mmCIF file of C-alpha atoms in Angstrom:
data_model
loop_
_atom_site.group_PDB
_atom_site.id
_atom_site.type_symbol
_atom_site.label_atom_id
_atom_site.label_comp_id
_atom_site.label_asym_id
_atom_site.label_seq_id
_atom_site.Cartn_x
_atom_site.Cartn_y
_atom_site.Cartn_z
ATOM 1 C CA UNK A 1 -71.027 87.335 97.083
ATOM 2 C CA UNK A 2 -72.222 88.954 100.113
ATOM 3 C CA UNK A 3 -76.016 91.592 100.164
ATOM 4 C CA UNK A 4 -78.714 92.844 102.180
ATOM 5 C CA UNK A 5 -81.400 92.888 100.750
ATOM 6 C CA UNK A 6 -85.688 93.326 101.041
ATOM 7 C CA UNK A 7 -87.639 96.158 103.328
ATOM 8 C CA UNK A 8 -85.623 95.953 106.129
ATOM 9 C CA UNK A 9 -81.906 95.740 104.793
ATOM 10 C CA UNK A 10 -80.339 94.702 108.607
ATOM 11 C CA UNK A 11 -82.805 91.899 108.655
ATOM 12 C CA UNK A 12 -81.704 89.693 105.519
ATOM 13 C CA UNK A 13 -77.902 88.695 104.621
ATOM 14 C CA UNK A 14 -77.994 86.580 101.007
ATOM 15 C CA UNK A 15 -74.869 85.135 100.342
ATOM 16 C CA UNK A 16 -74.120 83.654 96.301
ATOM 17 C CA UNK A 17 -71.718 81.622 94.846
ATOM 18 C CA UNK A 18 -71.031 78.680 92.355
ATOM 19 C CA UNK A 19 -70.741 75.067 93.005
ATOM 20 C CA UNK A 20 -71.385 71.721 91.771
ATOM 21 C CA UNK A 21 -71.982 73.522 87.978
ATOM 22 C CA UNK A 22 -74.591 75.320 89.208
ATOM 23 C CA UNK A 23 -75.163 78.173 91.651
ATOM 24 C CA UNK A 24 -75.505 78.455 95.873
ATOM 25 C CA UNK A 25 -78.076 81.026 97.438
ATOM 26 C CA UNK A 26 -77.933 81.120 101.043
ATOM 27 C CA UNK A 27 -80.342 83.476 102.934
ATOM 28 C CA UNK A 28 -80.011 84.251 106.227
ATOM 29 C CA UNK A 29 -82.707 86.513 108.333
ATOM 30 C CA UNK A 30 -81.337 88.460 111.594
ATOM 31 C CA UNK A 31 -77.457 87.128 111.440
ATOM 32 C CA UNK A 32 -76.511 87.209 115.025
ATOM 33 C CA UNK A 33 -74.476 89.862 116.083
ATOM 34 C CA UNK A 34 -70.725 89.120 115.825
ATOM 35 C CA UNK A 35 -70.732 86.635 112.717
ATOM 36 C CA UNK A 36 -69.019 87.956 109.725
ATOM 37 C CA UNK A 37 -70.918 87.754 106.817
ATOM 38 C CA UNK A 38 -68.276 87.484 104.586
ATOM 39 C CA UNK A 39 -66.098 85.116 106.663
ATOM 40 C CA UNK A 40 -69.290 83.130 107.080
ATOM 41 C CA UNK A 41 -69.441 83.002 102.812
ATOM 42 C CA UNK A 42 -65.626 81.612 102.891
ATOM 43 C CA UNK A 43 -66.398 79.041 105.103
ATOM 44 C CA UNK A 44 -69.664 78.029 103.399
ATOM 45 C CA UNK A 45 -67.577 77.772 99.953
ATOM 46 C CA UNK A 46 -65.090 76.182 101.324
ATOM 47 C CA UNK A 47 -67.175 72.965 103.019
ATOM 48 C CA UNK A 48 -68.634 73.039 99.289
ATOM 49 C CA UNK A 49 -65.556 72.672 97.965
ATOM 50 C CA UNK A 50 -64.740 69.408 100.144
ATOM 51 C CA UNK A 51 -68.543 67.749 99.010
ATOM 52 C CA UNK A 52 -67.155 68.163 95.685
ATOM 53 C CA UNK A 53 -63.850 66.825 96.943
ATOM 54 C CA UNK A 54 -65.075 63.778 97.574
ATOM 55 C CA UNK A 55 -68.639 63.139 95.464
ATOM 56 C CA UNK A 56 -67.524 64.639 92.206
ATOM 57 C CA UNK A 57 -67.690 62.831 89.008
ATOM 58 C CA UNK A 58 -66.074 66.347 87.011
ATOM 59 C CA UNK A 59 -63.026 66.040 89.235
ATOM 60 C CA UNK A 60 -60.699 63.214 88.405
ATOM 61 C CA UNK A 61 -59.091 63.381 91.851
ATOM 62 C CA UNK A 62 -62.421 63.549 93.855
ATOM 63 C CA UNK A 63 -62.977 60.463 96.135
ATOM 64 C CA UNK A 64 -65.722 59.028 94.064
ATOM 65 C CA UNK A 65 -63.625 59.621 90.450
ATOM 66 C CA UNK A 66 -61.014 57.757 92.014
ATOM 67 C CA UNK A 67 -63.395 54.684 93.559
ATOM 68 C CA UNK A 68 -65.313 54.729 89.993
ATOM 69 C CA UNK A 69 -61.204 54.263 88.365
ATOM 70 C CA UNK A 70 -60.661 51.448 90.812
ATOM 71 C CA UNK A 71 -61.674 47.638 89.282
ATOM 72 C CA UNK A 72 -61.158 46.010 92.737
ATOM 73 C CA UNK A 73 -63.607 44.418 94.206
ATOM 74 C CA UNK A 74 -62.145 44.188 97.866
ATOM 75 C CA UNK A 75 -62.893 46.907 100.301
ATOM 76 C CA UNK A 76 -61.808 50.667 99.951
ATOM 77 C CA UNK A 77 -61.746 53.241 103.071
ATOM 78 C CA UNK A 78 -63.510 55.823 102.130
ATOM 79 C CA UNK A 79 -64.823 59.370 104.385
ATOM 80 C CA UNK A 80 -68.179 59.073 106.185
ATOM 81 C CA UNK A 81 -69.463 62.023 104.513
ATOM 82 C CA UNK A 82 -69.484 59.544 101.432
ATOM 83 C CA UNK A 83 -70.962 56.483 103.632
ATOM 84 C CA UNK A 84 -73.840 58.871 104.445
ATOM 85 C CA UNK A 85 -74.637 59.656 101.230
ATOM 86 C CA UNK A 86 -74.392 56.365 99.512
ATOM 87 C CA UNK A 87 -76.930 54.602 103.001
ATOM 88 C CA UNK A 88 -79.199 57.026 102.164
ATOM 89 C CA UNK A 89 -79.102 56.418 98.063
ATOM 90 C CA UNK A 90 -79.075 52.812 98.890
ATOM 91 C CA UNK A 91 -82.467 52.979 100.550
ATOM 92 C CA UNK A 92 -84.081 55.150 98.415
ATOM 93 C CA UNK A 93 -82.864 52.634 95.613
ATOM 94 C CA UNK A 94 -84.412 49.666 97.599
ATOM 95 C CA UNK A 95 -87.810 51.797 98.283
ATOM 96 C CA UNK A 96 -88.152 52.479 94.519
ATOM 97 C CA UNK A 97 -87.090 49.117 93.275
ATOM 98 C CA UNK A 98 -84.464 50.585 91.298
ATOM 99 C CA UNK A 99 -85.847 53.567 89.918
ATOM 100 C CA UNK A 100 -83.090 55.688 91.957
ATOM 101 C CA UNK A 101 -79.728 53.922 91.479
ATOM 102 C CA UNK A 102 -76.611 55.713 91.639
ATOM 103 C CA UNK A 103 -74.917 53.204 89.652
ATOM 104 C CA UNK A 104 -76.189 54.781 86.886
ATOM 105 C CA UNK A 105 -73.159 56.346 85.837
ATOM 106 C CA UNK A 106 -72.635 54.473 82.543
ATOM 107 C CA UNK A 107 -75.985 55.216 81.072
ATOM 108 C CA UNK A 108 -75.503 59.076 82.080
ATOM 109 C CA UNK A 109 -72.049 58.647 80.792
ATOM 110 C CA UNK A 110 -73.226 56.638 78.026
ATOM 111 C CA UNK A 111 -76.196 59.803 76.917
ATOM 112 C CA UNK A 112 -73.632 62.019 77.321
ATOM 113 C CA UNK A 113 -74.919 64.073 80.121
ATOM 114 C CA UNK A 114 -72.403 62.927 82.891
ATOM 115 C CA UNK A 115 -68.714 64.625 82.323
ATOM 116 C CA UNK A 116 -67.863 62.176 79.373
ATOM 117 C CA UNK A 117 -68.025 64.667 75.933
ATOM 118 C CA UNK A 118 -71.456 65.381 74.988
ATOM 119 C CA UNK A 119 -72.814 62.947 72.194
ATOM 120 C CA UNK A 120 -74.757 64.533 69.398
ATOM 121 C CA UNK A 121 -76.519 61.316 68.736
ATOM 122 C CA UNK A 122 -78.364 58.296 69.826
ATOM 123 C CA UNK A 123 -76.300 55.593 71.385
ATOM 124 C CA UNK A 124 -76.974 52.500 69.670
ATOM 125 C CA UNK A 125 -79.248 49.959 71.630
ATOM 126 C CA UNK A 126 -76.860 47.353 72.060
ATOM 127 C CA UNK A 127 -74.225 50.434 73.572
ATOM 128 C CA UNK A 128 -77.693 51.172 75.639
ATOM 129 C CA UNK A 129 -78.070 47.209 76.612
ATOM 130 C CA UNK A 130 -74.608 46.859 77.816
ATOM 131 C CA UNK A 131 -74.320 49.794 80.083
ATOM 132 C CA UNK A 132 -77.404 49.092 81.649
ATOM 133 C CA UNK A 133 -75.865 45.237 82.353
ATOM 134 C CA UNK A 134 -73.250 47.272 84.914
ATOM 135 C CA UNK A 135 -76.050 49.560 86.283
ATOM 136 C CA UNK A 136 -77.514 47.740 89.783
ATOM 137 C CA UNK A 137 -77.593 49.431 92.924
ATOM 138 C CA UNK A 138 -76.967 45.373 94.782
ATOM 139 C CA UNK A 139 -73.648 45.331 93.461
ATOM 140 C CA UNK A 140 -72.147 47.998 95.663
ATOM 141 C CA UNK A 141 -71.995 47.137 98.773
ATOM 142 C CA UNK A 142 -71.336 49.679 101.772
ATOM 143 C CA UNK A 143 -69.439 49.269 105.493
ATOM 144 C CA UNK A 144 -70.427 51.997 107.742
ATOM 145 C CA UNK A 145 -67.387 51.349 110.410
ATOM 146 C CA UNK A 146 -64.940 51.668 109.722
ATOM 147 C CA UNK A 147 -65.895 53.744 106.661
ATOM 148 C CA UNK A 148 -65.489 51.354 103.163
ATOM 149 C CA UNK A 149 -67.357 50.542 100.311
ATOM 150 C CA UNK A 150 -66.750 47.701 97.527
ATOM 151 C CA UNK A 151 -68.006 46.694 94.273
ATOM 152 C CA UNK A 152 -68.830 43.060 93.472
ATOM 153 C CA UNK A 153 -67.926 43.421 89.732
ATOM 154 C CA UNK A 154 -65.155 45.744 89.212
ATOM 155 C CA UNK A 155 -67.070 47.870 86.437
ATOM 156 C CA UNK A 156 -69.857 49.832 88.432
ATOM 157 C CA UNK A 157 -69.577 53.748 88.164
ATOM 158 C CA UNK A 158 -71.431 55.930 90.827
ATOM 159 C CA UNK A 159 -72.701 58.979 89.950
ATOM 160 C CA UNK A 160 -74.349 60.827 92.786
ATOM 161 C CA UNK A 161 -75.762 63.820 90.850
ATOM 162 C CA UNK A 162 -79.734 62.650 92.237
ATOM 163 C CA UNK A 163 -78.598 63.297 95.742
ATOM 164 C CA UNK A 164 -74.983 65.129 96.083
ATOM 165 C CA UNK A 165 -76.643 68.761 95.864
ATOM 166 C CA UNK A 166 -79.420 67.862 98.602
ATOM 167 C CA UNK A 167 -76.368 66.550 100.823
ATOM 168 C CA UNK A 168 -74.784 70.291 100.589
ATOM 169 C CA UNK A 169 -77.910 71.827 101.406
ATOM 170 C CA UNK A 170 -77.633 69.888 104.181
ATOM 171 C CA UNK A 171 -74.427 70.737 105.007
ATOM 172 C CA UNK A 172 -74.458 74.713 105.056
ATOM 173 C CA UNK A 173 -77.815 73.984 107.086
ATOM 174 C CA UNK A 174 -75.744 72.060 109.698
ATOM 175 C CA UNK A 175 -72.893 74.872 109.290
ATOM 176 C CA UNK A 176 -75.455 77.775 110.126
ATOM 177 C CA UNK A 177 -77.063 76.234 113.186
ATOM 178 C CA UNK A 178 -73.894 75.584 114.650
ATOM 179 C CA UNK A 179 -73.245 79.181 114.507
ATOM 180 C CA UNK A 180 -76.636 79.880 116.247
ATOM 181 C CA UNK A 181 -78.388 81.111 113.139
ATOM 182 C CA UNK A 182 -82.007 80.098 113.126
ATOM 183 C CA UNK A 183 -83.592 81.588 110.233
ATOM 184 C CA UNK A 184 -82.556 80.312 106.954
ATOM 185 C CA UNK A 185 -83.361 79.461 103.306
ATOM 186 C CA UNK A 186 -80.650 77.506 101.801
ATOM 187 C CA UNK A 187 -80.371 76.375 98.103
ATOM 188 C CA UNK A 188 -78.304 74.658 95.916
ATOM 189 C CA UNK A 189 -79.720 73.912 91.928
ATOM 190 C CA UNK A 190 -82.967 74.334 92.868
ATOM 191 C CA UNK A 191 -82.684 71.800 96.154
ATOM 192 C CA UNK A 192 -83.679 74.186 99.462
ATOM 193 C CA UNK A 193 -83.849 73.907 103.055
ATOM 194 C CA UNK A 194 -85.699 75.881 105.048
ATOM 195 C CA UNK A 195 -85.750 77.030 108.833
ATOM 196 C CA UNK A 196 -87.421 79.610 110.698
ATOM 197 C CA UNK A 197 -88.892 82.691 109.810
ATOM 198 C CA UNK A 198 -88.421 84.683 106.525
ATOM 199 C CA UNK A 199 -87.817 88.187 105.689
ATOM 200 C CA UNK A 200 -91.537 89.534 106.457
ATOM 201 C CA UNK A 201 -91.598 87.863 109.737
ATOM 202 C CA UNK A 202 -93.723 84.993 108.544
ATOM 203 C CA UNK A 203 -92.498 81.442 107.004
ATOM 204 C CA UNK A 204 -90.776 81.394 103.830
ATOM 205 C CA UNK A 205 -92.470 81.300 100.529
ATOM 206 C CA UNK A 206 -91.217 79.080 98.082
ATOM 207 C CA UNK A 207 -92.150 79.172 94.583
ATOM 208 C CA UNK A 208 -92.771 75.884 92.459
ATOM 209 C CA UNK A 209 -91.848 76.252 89.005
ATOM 210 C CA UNK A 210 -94.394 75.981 86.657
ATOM 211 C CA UNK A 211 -93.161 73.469 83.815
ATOM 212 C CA UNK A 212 -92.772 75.282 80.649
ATOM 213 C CA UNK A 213 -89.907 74.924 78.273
ATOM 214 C CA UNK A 214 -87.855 78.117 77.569
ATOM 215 C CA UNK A 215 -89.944 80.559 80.214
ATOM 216 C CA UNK A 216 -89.881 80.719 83.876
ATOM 217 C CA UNK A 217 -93.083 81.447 85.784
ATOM 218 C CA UNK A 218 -94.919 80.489 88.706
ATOM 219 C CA UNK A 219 -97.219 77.069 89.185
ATOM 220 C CA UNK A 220 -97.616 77.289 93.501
ATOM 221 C CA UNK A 221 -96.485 79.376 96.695
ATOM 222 C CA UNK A 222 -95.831 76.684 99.879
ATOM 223 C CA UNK A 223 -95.245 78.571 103.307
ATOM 224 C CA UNK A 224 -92.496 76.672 105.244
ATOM 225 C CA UNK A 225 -90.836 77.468 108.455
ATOM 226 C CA UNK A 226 -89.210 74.175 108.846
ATOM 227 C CA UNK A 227 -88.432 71.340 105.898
ATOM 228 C CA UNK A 228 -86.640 70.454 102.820
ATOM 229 C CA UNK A 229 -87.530 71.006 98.798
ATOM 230 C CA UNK A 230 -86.382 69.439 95.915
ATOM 231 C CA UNK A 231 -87.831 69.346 92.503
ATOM 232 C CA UNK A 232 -87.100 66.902 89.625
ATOM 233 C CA UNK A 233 -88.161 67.826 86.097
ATOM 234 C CA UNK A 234 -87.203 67.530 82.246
ATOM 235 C CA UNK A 235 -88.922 70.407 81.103
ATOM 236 C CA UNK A 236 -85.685 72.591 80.821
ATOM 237 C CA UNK A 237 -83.329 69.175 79.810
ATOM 238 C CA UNK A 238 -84.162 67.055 77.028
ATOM 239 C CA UNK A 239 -83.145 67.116 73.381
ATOM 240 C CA UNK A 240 -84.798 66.453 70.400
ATOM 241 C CA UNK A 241 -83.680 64.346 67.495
ATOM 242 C CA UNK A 242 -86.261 63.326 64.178
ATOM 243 C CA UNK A 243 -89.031 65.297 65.891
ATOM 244 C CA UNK A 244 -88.824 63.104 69.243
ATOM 245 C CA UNK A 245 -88.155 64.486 72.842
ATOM 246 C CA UNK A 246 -85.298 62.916 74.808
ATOM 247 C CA UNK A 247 -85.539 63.984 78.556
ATOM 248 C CA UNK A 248 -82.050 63.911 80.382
ATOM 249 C CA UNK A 249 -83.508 61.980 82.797
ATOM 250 C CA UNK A 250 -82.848 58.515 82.343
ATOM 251 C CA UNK A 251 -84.724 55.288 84.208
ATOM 252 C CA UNK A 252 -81.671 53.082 85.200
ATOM 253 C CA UNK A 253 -83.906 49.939 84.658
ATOM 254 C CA UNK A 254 -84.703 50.333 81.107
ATOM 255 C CA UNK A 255 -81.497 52.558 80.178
ATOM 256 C CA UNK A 256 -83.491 55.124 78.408
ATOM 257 C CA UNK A 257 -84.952 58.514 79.123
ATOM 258 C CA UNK A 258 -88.404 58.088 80.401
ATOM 259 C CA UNK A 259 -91.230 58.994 77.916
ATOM 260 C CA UNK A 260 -94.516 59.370 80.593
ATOM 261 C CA UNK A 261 -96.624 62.153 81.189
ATOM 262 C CA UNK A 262 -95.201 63.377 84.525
ATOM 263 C CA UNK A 263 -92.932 66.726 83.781
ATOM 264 C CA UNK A 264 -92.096 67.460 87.436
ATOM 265 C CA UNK A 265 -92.714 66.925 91.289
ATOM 266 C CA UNK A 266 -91.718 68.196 93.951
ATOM 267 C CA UNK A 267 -90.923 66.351 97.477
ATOM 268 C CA UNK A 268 -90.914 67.814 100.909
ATOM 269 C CA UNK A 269 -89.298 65.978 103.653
ATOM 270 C CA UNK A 270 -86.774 66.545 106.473
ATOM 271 C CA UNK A 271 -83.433 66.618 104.810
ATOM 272 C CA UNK A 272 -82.826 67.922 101.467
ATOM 273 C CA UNK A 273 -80.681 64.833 100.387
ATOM 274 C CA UNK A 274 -84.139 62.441 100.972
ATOM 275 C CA UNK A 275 -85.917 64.877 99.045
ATOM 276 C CA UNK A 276 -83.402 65.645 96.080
ATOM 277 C CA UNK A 277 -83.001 61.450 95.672
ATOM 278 C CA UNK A 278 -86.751 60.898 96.218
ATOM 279 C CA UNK A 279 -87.758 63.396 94.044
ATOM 280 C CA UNK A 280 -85.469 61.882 91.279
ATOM 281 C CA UNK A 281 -87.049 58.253 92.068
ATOM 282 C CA UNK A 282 -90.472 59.894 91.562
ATOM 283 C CA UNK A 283 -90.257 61.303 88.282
ATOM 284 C CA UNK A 284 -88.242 58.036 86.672
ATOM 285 C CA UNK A 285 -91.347 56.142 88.464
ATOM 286 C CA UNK A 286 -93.746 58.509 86.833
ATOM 287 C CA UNK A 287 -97.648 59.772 87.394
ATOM 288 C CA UNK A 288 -98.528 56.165 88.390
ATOM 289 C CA UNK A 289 -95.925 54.335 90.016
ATOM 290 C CA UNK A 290 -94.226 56.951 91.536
ATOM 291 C CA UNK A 291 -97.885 58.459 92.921
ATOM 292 C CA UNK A 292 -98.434 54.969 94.500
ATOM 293 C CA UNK A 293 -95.157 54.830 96.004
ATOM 294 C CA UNK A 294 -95.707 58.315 97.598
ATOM 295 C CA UNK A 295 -98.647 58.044 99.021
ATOM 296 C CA UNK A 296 -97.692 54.202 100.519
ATOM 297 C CA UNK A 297 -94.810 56.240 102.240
ATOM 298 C CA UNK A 298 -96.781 59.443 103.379
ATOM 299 C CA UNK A 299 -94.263 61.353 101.267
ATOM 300 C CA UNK A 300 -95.345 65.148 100.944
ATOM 301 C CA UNK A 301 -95.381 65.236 96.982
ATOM 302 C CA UNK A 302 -96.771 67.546 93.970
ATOM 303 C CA UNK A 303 -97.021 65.962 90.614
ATOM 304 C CA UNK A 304 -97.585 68.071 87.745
ATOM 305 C CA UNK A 305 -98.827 65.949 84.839
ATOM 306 C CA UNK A 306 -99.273 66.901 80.771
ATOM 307 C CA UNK A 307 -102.688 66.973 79.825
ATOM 308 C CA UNK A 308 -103.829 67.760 76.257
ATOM 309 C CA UNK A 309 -104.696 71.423 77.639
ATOM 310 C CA UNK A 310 -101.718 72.221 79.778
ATOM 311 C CA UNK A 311 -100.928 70.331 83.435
ATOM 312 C CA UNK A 312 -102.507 68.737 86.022
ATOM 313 C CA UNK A 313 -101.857 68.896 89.606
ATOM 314 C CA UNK A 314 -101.793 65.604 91.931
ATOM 315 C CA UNK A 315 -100.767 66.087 95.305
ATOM 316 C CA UNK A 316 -100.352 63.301 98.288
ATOM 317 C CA UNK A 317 -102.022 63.441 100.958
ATOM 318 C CA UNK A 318 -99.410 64.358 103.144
ATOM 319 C CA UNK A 319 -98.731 67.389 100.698
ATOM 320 C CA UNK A 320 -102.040 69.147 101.137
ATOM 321 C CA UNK A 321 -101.521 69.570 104.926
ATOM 322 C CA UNK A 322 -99.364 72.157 103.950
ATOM 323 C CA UNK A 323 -100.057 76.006 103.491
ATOM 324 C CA UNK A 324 -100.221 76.551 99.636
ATOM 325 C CA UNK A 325 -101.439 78.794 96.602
ATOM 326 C CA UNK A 326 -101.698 78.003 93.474
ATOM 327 C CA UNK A 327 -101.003 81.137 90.553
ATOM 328 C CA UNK A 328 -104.584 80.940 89.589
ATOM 329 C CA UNK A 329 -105.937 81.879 93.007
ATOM 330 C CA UNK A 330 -105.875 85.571 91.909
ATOM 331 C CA UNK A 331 -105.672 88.372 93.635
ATOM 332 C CA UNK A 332 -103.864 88.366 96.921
ATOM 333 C CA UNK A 333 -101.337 85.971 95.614
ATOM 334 C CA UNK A 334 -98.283 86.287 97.768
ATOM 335 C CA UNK A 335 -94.329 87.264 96.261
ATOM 336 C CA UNK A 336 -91.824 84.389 96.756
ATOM 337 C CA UNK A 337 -88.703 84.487 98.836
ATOM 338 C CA UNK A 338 -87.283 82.175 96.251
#
């Protein structure tokens, strides 16, 4: 779907759309003269339509459903597009000792919130035991050139659902600055990239989500003119069963959903795949851990903790060198672009 929008309707083409179960908003300020918005949407859907083609674990014929089918444990050519993806998993897996592994498909598969039929139950801990005995980021094993990958036991199962949205951010980032278009807010599930200048003239403002169940409201305003944005959370996907919480996200070490304080953070950095995976590997890591870990790497991060009386705020370092509001700032509090 193709509108202008804002104050100045010939300044800001949004383009819409669906993709990878969720939704694509792509927001584009002064569109050069001679691109075609709606040719330009076809063409964004379309490369969407090939990330799914090939990192999918909803289509059986994708390039990953068809690797995760395979038991061989020899090589298997693969695209590059998938190489990328799976280097860049592999070292956030190896920076977070685990805590992001994409080889955490039969756990998600297992809870029921991969594309195996939702379970309306607990699995049983030995089910939970087992499936976390094929879950280990070491065992797949990746050749850059040419282009392979290869288990070393025949029962691993990627699922790139931590990272795969970032990468098509990325993507329709690359697609609009090959076109010349400089001034952009991209986003994909809640995973954004951001270049250039926004609507008013100024940097984009992005909201953070404040973490309540069941009502959507503000918690920060960051001004960005050039980075990436991804937030993890289980404050909108959990169940409940005999009065306990189940989050949907699960820690691949233990093979159950965590059950810390930390309900969401956020991760800057320059790609949006780094910061959709690291994001993910921060809130399995948790308040603690995953705070350590981002500071250690001068990763711009906002952790937003329970507390008795609401949340707490804990940012890195490297996160309050960037332009910010919080909601309670008051007056003067400045709208969101997104």
């Amino acid at each position: 779907m193709t509108a202008c929008l804002g104050s100045a309707e010939d300044r800001l083409t949004w383009l819409t759309g669906a993709t990878m179960g969720t939704g694509y908003s792509v927001k584009i300020v002064d569109l050069p003269a001679g691109i075609d918005p709606e040719s330009l949407d076809h063409h964004i859907a379309q490369l969407l339509e090939e990330v799914n083609g090939l990192m999918s674990t909803y289509q059986e014929a994708s390039e990953l459903s068809r690797f995760n089918r395979s038991r061989r444990t020899d090589w298997i050519a693969v695209s590059p597009e998938l190489v990328k993806v799976l280097e860049e998993a592999q070292r956030i897996s190896r920076l977070s000792e685990g805590a992001f592994d994409v080889t955490v498909g039969p756990l998600v598969n297992l809870w029921g919130f991969g594309p195996s039929p939702y379970v309306d139950d607990l699995p049983p801990r030995q089910q939970v035991e087992a499936a976390r005995e094929r879950v280990d980021f070491k065992q797949l094993q990746i050749r850059r050139l040419p282009p392979a990958i290869r288990k070393a036991q025949g029962d691993i199962y990627v699922d790139l659902s931590g990272i795969a949205k970032g990468y098509g951010v990325d993507r329709i980032a690359e697609l609009l600055e090959a076109q010349g278009i400089e001034n952009y807010l991209v986003d994909i599930g809640g995973e954004e990239r951001i270049q250039g200048y926004g609507p008013q003239g100024g940097p984009w403002r992005i909201a953070i989500e404040r973490p309540v169940a069941g009502k959507r409201s503000v918690q920060r305003i960051l001004e960005l003119d050039s980075s990436a944005v991804a937030t993890s959370g289980d404050y909108r996907n959990y169940f409940e069963r005999e009065g306990k919480r189940y989050s949907h996200t699960l820690d691949p070490r233990t093979g159950w959903p965590i059950t810390h304080k930390l309900v969401s953070v956020t991760v800057l950095s320059a790609t949006a795949m780094r910061a959709d995976a690291l994001a993910t590997a921060l809130m399995v890591l948790g308040p603690e851990q995953g705070f350590r870990l981002a500071e250690r790497e001068q990763i711009a991060a906002l952790f937003l903790v329970k507390t008795p009386g609401g949340f707490r705020e804990q940012t890195t370092t490297r996160f309050t060198k960037i332009r910010s509001w919080a909601l309670s700032a008051g007056k003067g509090y400045p709208p969101a672009d997104k």
